[in-house]
Short mmCIF file of C-alpha atoms in Angstrom, two decimals:
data_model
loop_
_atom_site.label_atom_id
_atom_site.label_comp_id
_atom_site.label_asym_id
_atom_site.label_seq_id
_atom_site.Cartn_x
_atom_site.Cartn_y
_atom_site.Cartn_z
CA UNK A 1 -48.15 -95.31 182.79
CA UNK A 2 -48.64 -91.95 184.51
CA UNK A 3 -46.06 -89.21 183.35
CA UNK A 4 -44.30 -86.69 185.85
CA UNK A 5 -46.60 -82.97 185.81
CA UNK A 6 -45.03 -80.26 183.90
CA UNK A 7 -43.83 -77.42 186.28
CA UNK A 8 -43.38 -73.60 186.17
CA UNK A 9 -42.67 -73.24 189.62
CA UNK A 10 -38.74 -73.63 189.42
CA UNK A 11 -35.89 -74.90 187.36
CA UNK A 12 -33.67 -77.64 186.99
CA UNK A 13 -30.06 -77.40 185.97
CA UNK A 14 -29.11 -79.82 183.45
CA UNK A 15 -25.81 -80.38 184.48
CA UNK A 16 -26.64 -81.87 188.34
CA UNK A 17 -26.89 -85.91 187.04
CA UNK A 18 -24.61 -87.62 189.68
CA UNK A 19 -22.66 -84.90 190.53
CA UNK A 20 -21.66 -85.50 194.18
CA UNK A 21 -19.95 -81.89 195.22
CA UNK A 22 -22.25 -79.47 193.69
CA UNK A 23 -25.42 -78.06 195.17
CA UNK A 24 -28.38 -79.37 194.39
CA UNK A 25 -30.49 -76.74 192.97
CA UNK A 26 -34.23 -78.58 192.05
CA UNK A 27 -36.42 -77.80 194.93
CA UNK A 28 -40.16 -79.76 194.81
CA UNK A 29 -40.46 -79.54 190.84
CA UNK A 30 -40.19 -83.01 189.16
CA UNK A 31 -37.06 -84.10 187.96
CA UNK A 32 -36.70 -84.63 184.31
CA UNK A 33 -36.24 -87.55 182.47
CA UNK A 34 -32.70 -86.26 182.03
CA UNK A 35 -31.27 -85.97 185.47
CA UNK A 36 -32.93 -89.22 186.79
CA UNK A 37 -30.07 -92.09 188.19
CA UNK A 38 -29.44 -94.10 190.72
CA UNK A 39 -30.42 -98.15 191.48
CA UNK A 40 -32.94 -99.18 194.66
CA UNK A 41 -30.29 -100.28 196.12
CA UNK A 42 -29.20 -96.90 197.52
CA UNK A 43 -32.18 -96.18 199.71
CA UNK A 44 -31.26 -99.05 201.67
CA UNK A 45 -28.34 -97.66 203.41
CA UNK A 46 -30.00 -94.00 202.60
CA UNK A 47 -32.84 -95.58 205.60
CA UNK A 48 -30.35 -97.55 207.70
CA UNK A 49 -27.84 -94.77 208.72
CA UNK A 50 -30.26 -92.60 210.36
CA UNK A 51 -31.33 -94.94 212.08
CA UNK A 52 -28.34 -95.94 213.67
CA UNK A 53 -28.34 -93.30 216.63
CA UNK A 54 -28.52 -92.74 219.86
CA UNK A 55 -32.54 -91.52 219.43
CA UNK A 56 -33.31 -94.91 218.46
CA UNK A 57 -31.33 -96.58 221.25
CA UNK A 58 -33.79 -94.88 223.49
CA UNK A 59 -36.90 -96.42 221.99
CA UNK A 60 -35.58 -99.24 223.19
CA UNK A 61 -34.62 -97.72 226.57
CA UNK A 62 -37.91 -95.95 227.30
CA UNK A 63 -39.88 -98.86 226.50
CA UNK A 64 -38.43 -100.94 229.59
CA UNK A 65 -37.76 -98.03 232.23
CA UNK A 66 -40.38 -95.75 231.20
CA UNK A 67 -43.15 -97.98 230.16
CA UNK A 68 -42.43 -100.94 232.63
CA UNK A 69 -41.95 -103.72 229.74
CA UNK A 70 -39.58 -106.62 230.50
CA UNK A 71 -36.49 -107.12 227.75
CA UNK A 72 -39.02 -109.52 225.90
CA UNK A 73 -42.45 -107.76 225.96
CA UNK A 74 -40.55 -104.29 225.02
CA UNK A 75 -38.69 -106.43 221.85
CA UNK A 76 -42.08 -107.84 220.81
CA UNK A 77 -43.33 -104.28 220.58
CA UNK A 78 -40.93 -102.93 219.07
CA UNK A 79 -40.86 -105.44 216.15
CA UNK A 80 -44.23 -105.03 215.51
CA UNK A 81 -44.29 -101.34 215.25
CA UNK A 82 -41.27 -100.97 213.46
CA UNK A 83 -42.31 -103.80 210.35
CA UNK A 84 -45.49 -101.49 210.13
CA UNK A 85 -43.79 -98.06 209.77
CA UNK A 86 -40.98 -99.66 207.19
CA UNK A 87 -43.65 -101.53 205.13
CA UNK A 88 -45.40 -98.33 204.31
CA UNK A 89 -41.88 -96.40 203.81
CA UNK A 90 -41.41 -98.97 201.20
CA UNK A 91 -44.72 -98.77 199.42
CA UNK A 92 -44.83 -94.52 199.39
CA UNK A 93 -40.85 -94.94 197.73
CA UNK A 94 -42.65 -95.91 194.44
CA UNK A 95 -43.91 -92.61 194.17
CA UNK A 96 -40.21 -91.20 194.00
CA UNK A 97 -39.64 -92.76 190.40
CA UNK A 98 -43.01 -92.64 189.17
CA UNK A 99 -43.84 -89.04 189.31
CA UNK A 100 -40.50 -87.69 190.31
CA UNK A 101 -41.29 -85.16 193.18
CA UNK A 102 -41.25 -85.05 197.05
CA UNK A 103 -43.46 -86.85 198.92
CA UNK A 104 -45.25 -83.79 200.64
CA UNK A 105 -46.24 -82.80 196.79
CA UNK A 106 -47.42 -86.19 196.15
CA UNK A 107 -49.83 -85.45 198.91
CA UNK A 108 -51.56 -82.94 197.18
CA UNK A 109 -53.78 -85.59 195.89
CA UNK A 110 -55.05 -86.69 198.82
CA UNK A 111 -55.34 -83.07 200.58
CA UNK A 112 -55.76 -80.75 197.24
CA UNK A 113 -53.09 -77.38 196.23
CA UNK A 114 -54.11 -75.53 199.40
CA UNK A 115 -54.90 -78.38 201.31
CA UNK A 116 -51.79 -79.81 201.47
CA UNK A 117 -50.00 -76.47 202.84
CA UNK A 118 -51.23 -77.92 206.24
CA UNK A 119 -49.46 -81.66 206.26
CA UNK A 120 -46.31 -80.01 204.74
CA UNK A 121 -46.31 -77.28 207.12
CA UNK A 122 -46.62 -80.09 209.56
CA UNK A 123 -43.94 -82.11 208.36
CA UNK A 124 -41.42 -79.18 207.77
CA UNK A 125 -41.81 -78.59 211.81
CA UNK A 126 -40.95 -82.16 213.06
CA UNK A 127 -38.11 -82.54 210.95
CA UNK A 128 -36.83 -79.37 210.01
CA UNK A 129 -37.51 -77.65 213.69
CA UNK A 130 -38.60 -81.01 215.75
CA UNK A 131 -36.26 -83.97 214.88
CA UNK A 132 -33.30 -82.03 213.99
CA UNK A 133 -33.19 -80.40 217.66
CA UNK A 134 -33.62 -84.24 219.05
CA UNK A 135 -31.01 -85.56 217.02
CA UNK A 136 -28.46 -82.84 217.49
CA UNK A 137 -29.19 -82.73 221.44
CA UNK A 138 -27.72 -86.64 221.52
CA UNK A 139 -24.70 -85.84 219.17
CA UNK A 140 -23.57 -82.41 221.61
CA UNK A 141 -24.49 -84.95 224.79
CA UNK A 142 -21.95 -87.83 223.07
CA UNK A 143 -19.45 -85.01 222.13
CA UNK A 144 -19.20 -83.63 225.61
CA UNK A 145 -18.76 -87.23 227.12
CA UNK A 146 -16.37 -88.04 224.50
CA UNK A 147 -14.24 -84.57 224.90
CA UNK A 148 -15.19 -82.71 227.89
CA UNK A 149 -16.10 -80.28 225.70
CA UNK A 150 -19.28 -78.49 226.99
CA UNK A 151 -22.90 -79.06 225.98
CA UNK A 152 -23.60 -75.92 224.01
CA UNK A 153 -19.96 -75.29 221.95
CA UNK A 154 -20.62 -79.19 221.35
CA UNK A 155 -24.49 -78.61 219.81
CA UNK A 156 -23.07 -75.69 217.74
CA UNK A 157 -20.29 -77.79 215.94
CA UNK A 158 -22.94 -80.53 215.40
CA UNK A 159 -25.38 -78.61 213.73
CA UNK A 160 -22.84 -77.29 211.06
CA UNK A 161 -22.18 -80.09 209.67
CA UNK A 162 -25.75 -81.25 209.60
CA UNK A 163 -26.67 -77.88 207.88
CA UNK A 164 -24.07 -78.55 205.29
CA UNK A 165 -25.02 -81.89 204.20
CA UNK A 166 -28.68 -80.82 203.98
CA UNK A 167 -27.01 -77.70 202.15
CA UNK A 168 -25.19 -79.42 199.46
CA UNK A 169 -28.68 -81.47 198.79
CA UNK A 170 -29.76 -84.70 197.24
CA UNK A 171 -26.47 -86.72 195.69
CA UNK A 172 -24.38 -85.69 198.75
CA UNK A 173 -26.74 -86.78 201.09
CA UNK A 174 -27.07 -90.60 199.49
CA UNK A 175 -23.32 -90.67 199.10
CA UNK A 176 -22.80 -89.72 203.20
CA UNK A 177 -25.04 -92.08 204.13
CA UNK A 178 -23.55 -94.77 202.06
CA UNK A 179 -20.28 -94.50 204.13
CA UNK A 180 -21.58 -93.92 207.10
CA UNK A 181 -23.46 -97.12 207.23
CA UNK A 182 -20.76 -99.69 207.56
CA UNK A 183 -18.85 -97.72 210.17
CA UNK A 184 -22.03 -97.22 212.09
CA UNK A 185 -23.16 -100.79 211.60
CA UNK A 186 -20.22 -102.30 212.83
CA UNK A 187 -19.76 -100.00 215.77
CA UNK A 188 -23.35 -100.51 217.18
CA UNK A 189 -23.18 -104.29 216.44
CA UNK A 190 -19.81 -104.59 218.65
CA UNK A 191 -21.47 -102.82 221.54
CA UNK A 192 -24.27 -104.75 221.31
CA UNK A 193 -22.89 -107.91 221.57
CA UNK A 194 -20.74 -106.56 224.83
CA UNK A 195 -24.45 -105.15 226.49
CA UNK A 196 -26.08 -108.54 225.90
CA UNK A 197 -23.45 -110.33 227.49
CA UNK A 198 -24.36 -107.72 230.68
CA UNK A 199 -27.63 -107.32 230.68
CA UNK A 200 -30.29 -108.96 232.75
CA UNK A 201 -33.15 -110.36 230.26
CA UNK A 202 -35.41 -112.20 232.21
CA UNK A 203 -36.42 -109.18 234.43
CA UNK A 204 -39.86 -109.14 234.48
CA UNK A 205 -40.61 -105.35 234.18
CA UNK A 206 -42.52 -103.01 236.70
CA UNK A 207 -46.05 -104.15 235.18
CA UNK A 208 -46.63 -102.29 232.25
CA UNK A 209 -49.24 -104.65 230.64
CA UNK A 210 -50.87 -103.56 227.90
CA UNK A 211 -50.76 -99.75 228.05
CA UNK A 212 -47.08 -100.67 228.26
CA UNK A 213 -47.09 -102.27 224.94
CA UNK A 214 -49.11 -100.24 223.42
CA UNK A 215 -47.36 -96.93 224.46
CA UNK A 216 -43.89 -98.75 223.15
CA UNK A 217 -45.65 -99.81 219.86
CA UNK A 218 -46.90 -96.47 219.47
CA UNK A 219 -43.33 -95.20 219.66
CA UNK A 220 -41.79 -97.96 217.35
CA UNK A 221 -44.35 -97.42 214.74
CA UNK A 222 -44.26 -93.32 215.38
CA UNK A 223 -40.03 -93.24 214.96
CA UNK A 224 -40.48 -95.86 211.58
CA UNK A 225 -43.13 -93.89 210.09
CA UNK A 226 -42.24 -90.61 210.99
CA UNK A 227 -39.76 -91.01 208.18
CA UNK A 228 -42.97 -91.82 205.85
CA UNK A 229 -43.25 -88.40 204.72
CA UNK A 230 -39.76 -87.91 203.30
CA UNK A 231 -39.78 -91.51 201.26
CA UNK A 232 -40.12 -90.36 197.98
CA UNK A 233 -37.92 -87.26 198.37
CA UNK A 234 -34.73 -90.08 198.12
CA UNK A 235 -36.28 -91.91 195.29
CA UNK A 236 -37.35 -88.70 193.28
CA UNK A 237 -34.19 -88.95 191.04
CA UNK A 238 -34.56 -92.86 190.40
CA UNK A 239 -35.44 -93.60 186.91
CA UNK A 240 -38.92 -94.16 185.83
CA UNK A 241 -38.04 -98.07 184.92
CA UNK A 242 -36.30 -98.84 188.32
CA UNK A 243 -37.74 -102.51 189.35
CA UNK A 244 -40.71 -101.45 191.86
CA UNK A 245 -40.03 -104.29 194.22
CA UNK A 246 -36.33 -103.82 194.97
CA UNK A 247 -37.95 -100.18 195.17
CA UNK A 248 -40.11 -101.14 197.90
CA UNK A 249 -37.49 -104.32 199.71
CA UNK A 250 -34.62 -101.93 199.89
CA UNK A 251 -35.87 -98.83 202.07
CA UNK A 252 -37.84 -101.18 203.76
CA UNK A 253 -35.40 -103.85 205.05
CA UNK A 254 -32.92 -100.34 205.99
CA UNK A 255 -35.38 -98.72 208.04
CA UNK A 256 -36.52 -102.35 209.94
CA UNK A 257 -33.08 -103.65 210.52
CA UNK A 258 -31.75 -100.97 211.70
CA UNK A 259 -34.47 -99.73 213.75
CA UNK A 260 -34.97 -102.71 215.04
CA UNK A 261 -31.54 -103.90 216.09
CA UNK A 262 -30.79 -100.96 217.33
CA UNK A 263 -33.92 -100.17 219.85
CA UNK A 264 -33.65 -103.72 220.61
CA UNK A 265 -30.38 -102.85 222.17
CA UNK A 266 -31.00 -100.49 223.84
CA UNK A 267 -34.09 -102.29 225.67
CA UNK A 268 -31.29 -104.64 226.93
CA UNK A 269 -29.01 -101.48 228.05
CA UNK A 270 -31.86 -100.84 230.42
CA UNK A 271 -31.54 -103.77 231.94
CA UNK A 272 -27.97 -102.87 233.25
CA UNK A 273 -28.02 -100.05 236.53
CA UNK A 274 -26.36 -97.08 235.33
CA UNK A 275 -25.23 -94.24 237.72
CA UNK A 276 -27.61 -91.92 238.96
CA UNK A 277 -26.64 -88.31 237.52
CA UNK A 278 -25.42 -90.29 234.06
CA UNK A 279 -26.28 -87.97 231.29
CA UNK A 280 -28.09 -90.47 228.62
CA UNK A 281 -25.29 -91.13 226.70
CA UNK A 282 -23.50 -91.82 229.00
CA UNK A 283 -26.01 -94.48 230.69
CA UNK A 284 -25.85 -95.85 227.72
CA UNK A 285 -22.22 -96.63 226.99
CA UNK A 286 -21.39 -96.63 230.59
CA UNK A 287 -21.06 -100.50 230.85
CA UNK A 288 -18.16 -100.50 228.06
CA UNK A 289 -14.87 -101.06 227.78
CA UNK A 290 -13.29 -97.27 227.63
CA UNK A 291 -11.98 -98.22 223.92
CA UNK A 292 -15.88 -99.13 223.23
CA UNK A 293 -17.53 -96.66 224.51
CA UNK A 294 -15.73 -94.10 223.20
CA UNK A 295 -16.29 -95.57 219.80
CA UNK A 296 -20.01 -96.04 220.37
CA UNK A 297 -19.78 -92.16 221.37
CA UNK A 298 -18.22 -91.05 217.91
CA UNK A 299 -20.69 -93.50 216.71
CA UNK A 300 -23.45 -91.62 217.86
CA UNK A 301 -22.47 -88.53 216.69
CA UNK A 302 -22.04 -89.99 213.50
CA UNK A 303 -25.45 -91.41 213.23
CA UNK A 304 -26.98 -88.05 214.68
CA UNK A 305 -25.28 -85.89 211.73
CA UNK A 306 -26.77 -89.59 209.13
CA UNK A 307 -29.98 -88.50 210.33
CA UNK A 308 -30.20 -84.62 210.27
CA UNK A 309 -28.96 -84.69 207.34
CA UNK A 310 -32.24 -85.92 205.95
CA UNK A 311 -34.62 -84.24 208.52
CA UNK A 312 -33.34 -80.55 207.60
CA UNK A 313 -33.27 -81.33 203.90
CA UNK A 314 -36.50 -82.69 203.95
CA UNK A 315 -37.77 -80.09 206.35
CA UNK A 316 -36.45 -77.62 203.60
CA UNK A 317 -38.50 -79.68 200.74
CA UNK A 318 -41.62 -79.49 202.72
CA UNK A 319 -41.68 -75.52 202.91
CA UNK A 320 -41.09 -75.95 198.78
CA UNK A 321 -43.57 -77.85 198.47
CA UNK A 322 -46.28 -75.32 199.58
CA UNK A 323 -46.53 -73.94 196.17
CA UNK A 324 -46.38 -70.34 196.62
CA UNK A 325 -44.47 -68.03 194.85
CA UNK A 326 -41.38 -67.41 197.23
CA UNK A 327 -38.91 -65.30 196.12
CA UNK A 328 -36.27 -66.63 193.75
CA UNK A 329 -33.02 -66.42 196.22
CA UNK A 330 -35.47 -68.68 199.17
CA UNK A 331 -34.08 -71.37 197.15
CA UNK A 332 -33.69 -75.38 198.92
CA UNK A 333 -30.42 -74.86 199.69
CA UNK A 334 -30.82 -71.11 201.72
CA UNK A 335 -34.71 -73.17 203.11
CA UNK A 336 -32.38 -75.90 204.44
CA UNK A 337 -30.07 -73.10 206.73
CA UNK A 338 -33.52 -71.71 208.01
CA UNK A 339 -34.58 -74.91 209.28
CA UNK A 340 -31.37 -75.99 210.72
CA UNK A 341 -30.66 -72.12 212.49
CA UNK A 342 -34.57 -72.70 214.13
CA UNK A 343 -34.00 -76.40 215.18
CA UNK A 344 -30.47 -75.36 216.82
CA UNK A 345 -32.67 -72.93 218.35
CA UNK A 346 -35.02 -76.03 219.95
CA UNK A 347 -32.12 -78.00 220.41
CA UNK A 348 -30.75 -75.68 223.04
CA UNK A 349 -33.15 -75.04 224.52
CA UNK A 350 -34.23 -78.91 225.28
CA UNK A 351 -30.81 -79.36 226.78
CA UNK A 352 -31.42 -79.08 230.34
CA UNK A 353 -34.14 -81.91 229.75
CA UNK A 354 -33.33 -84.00 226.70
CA UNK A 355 -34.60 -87.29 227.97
CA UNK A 356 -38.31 -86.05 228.68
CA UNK A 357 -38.48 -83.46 225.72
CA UNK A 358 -38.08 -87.13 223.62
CA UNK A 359 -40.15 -89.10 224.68
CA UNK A 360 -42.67 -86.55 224.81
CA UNK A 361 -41.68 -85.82 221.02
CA UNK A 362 -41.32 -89.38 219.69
CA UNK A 363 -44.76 -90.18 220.63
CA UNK A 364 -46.67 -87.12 219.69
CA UNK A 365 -44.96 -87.65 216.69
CA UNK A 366 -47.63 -90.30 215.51
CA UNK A 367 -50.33 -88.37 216.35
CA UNK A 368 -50.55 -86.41 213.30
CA UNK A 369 -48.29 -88.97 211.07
CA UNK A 370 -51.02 -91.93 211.64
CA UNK A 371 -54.08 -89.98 210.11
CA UNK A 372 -52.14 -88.44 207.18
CA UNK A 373 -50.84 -91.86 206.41
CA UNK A 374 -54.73 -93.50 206.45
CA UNK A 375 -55.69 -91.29 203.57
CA UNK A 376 -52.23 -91.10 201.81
CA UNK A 377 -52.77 -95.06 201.73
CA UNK A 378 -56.56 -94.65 200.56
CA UNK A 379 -55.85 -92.62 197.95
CA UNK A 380 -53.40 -94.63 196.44
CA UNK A 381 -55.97 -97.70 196.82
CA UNK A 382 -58.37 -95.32 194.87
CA UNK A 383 -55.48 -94.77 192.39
CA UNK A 384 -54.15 -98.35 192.25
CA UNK A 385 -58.30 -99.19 190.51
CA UNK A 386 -57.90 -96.30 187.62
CA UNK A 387 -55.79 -94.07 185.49
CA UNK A 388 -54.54 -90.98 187.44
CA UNK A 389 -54.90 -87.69 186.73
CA UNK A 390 -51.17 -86.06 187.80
CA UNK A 391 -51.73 -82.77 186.43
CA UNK A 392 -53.61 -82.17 189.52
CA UNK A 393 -50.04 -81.72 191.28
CA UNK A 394 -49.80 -78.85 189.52
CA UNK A 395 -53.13 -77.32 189.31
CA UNK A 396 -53.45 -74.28 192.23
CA UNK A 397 -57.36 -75.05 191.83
CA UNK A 398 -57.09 -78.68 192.77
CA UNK A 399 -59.26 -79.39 196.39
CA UNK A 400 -59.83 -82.25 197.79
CA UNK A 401 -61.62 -81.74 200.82
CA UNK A 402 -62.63 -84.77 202.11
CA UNK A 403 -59.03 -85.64 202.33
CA UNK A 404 -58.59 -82.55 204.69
CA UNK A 405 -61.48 -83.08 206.32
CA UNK A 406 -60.74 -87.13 207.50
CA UNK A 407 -57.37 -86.22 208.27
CA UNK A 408 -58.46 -83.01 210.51
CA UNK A 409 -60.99 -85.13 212.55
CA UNK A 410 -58.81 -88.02 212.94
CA UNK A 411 -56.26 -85.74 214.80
CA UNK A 412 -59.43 -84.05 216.60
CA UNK A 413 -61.31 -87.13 217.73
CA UNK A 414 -58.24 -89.30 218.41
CA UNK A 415 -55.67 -87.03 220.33
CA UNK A 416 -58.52 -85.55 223.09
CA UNK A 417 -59.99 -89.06 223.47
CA UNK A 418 -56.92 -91.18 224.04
CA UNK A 419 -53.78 -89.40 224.23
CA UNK A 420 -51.84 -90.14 226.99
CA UNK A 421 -49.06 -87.79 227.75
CA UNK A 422 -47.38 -86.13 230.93
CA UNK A 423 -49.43 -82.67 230.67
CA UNK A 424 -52.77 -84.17 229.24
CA UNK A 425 -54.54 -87.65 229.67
CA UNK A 426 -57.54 -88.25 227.55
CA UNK A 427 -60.86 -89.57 228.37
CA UNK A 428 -60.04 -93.06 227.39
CA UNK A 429 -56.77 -93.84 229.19
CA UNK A 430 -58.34 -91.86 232.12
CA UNK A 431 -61.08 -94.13 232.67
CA UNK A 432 -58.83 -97.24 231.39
CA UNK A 433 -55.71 -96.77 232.03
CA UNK A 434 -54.83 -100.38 230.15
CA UNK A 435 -55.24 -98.95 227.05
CA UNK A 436 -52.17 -96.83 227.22
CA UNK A 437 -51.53 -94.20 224.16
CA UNK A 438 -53.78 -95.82 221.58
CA UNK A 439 -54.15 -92.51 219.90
CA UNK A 440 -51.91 -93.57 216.47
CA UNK A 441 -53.66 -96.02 216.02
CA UNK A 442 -57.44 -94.81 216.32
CA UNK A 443 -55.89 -92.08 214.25
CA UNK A 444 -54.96 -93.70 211.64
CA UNK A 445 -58.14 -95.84 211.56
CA UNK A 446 -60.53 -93.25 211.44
CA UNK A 447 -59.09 -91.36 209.03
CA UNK A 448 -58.69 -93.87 206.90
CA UNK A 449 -62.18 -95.38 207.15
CA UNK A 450 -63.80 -91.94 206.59
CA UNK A 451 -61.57 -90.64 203.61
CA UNK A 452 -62.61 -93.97 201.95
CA UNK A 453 -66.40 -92.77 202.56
CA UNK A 454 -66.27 -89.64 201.28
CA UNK A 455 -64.21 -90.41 198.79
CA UNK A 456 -66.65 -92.82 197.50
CA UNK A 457 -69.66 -90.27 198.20
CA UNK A 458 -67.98 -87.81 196.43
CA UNK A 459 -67.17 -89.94 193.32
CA UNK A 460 -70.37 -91.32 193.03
#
């Protein structure tokens, strides 16, 4: 039994427990013994809400219009990728309980003290900066369909809510999510019963063969495990003797079914001619009943604000978890209005082009995720045959460079090789163009494969 790492980074107030209105006010320190509550059970609607958005609908949507994949072909991929990215969500949630910090700190064994500035620096910019501008672009888009109101007033009322959530911290977050998910569930099952009964499944797509499916896996797996690097940072407060497998089913099951079902859906809405100039909202509820679609609009704003909410606190935790010594009023909660005022910033400015800016986003999203995760999953392997040495969480001397090292090359080799993206084709899709984006995948392969060499060398 591994024990959480002492910490002199921070403190912890005593009195935070389950307290749902008060600010949080641990930042990446481990939680003690004392505040830890909560069953598994929460992170299953805690990884279903987000997910139950507009920027998941358009997985779905890309994947037959953009990437030429009939209805079937496009749900096949989409499957696939998604079970992937929620299998490993579930595995990295043990960490949550059993050493009671974030993810990105957790990291810090594969990647050493200084190491791991890189991945969390990383990860604070795609959610904090990068996700956070996608999601809140969809919200102001369903906003101004819904109200009339325009784009930008719309994005600004979004994001302060958002910020708020984040702002407030941990319990809040769990408890918003919690009712959010049966309003959102219903909503988004409703309208996708009415766009199945419209939409045309046995089109055969424009021929996107196996780049197709590979460029719509890559985006399925990509928008699942993009939420790898937050998992623990929602388990953190679980106690140490919560059951590991309803640890592992719960976030698991939330992030497939609701990823699923919900790109699914919106694989069939592109089946169904929208009009021309339709912003993407509203292409997407423009086949609805006006009572519907309004509802699916609220909907989406709903499960925009679900999902910020974790991507700017999160964001926040990853600039924490850097381990230097920021000044005592940077705290979370003031981190958590940085990241939200910068990804407003990216959010406005994407909002002449939202559709591109997201699908260029949601697959370079994977580029970098898919190499981290090979030796995050190694080095739990290595862990899983031995006792563990977690003071190294804590140790500023700790390096680990082979971890760096695999996941630097794996981004290096993989995205100039076989990236394939509007502005820059690599060599591989270039020369064949069947192989579509395979660039997650040899990412996360090679990284893997050589952290598990020189991990080896190194130990022997």
């Amino acid at each position: 039994m591994t024990t959480a790492p002492a910490d002199s980074s921070g403190t912890l107030a005593p009195a935070y427990g389950d307290k749902v209105i008060a600010v949080e006010t641990a930042g990446s320190e481990p939680i003690p013994e004392t505040e830890r509550h909560g069953t598994p059970l929460q992170l299953l609607w805690t990884w279903a809400s987000p997910n139950i958005e507009f920027a998941t609908v358009y997985i779905g949507v890309i994947s037959v219009l953009f990437f030429g994949l009939s209805f079937w072909q496009a749900t096949a991929a989409i499957l696939l990728g998604t079970a992937l990215g929620a299998l490993t969500q579930g595995v990295l949630s043990l960490d949550g309980p059993r050493f009671g910090v974030p993810q990105m700190v957790i990291g810090r064994f594969s990647f050493g003290h200084r190491g791991n500035i890189l991945p969390a620096a990383a990860n604070g910019l795609v959610a904090g900066v990068g996700w956070f501008a996608v999601n809140s672009v969809s919200a102001a888009f369903a906003l101004n369909t819904l109200t009339g109101l325009r784009p930008l007033p719309s994005l600004l009322l979004v994001v302060a809510v958002e910020i708020l959530i984040g702002f407030i911290g941990h319990n809040f977050v769990h408890v918003f999510e919690k009712y959010a998910f049966p309003a959102l569930a219903a909503v988004f099952l409703l309208a996708g019963v009415w766009t199945f009964d419209h939409a045309h499944l046995g089109g055969g797509g424009t021929g996107g063969g196996l780049g197709g499916f590979l460029l719509a896996f890559s985006a399925a797996w990509g928008y699942a495990a993009g939420w790898n690097p937050y998992a623990s940072d929602y388990s953190r407060y679980l106690p140490r003797t919560a059951n590991r497998f309803r640890t592992v089913l719960y976030p698991a099951l939330g992030l497939f079914l609701s990823v699923s079902v919900v790109a699914v859906i919106g694989a069939a809405s592109a089946t169904i001619v929208a009009p021309q100039d339709a912003t993407p909202t509203a292409a997407f509820t423009g086949h609805l009943p006006g009572w519907l679609g309004d509802l699916v609009l609220i909907a989406i704003i709903l499960g925009a604000v679900s999902a910020n909410a974790l991507n700017v606190y999160s964001g926040a935790i990853s600039i924490a978890s850097f381990g230097l010594n920021l000044p005592t009023w940077l705290s979370r909660s003031v981190l958590v209005v940085v990241s939200g005022v910068a990804g407003t910033a990216a959010a406005w400015a994407s909002l002449s082009d939202a559709g591109a800016a997201y699908e260029a986003f949601l697959l370079v999203i994977a580029y970098w995720v898919a190499p981290w995760l090979g030796v995050v999953l190694v080095e739990r392997w290595f862990q899983s045959r031995g006792p563990v040495d977690d003071t190294v969480l804590t140790d500023r001397s700790f390096t680990n460079w082979p971890g760096l090292a695999s996941l630097l090359i794996g981004v290096a080799v993989s995205v100039p090789l076989f990236s394939n993206q509007e502005k820059y084709v690599g060599w591989v899709p270039k020369h064949y163009p069947s192989f579509g984006d395979s660039t997650p995948l040899v990412g996360f392969v090679l990284s893997a494969a050589l952290y598990a060499a020189l991990r080896t060398r190194r130990r022997a």
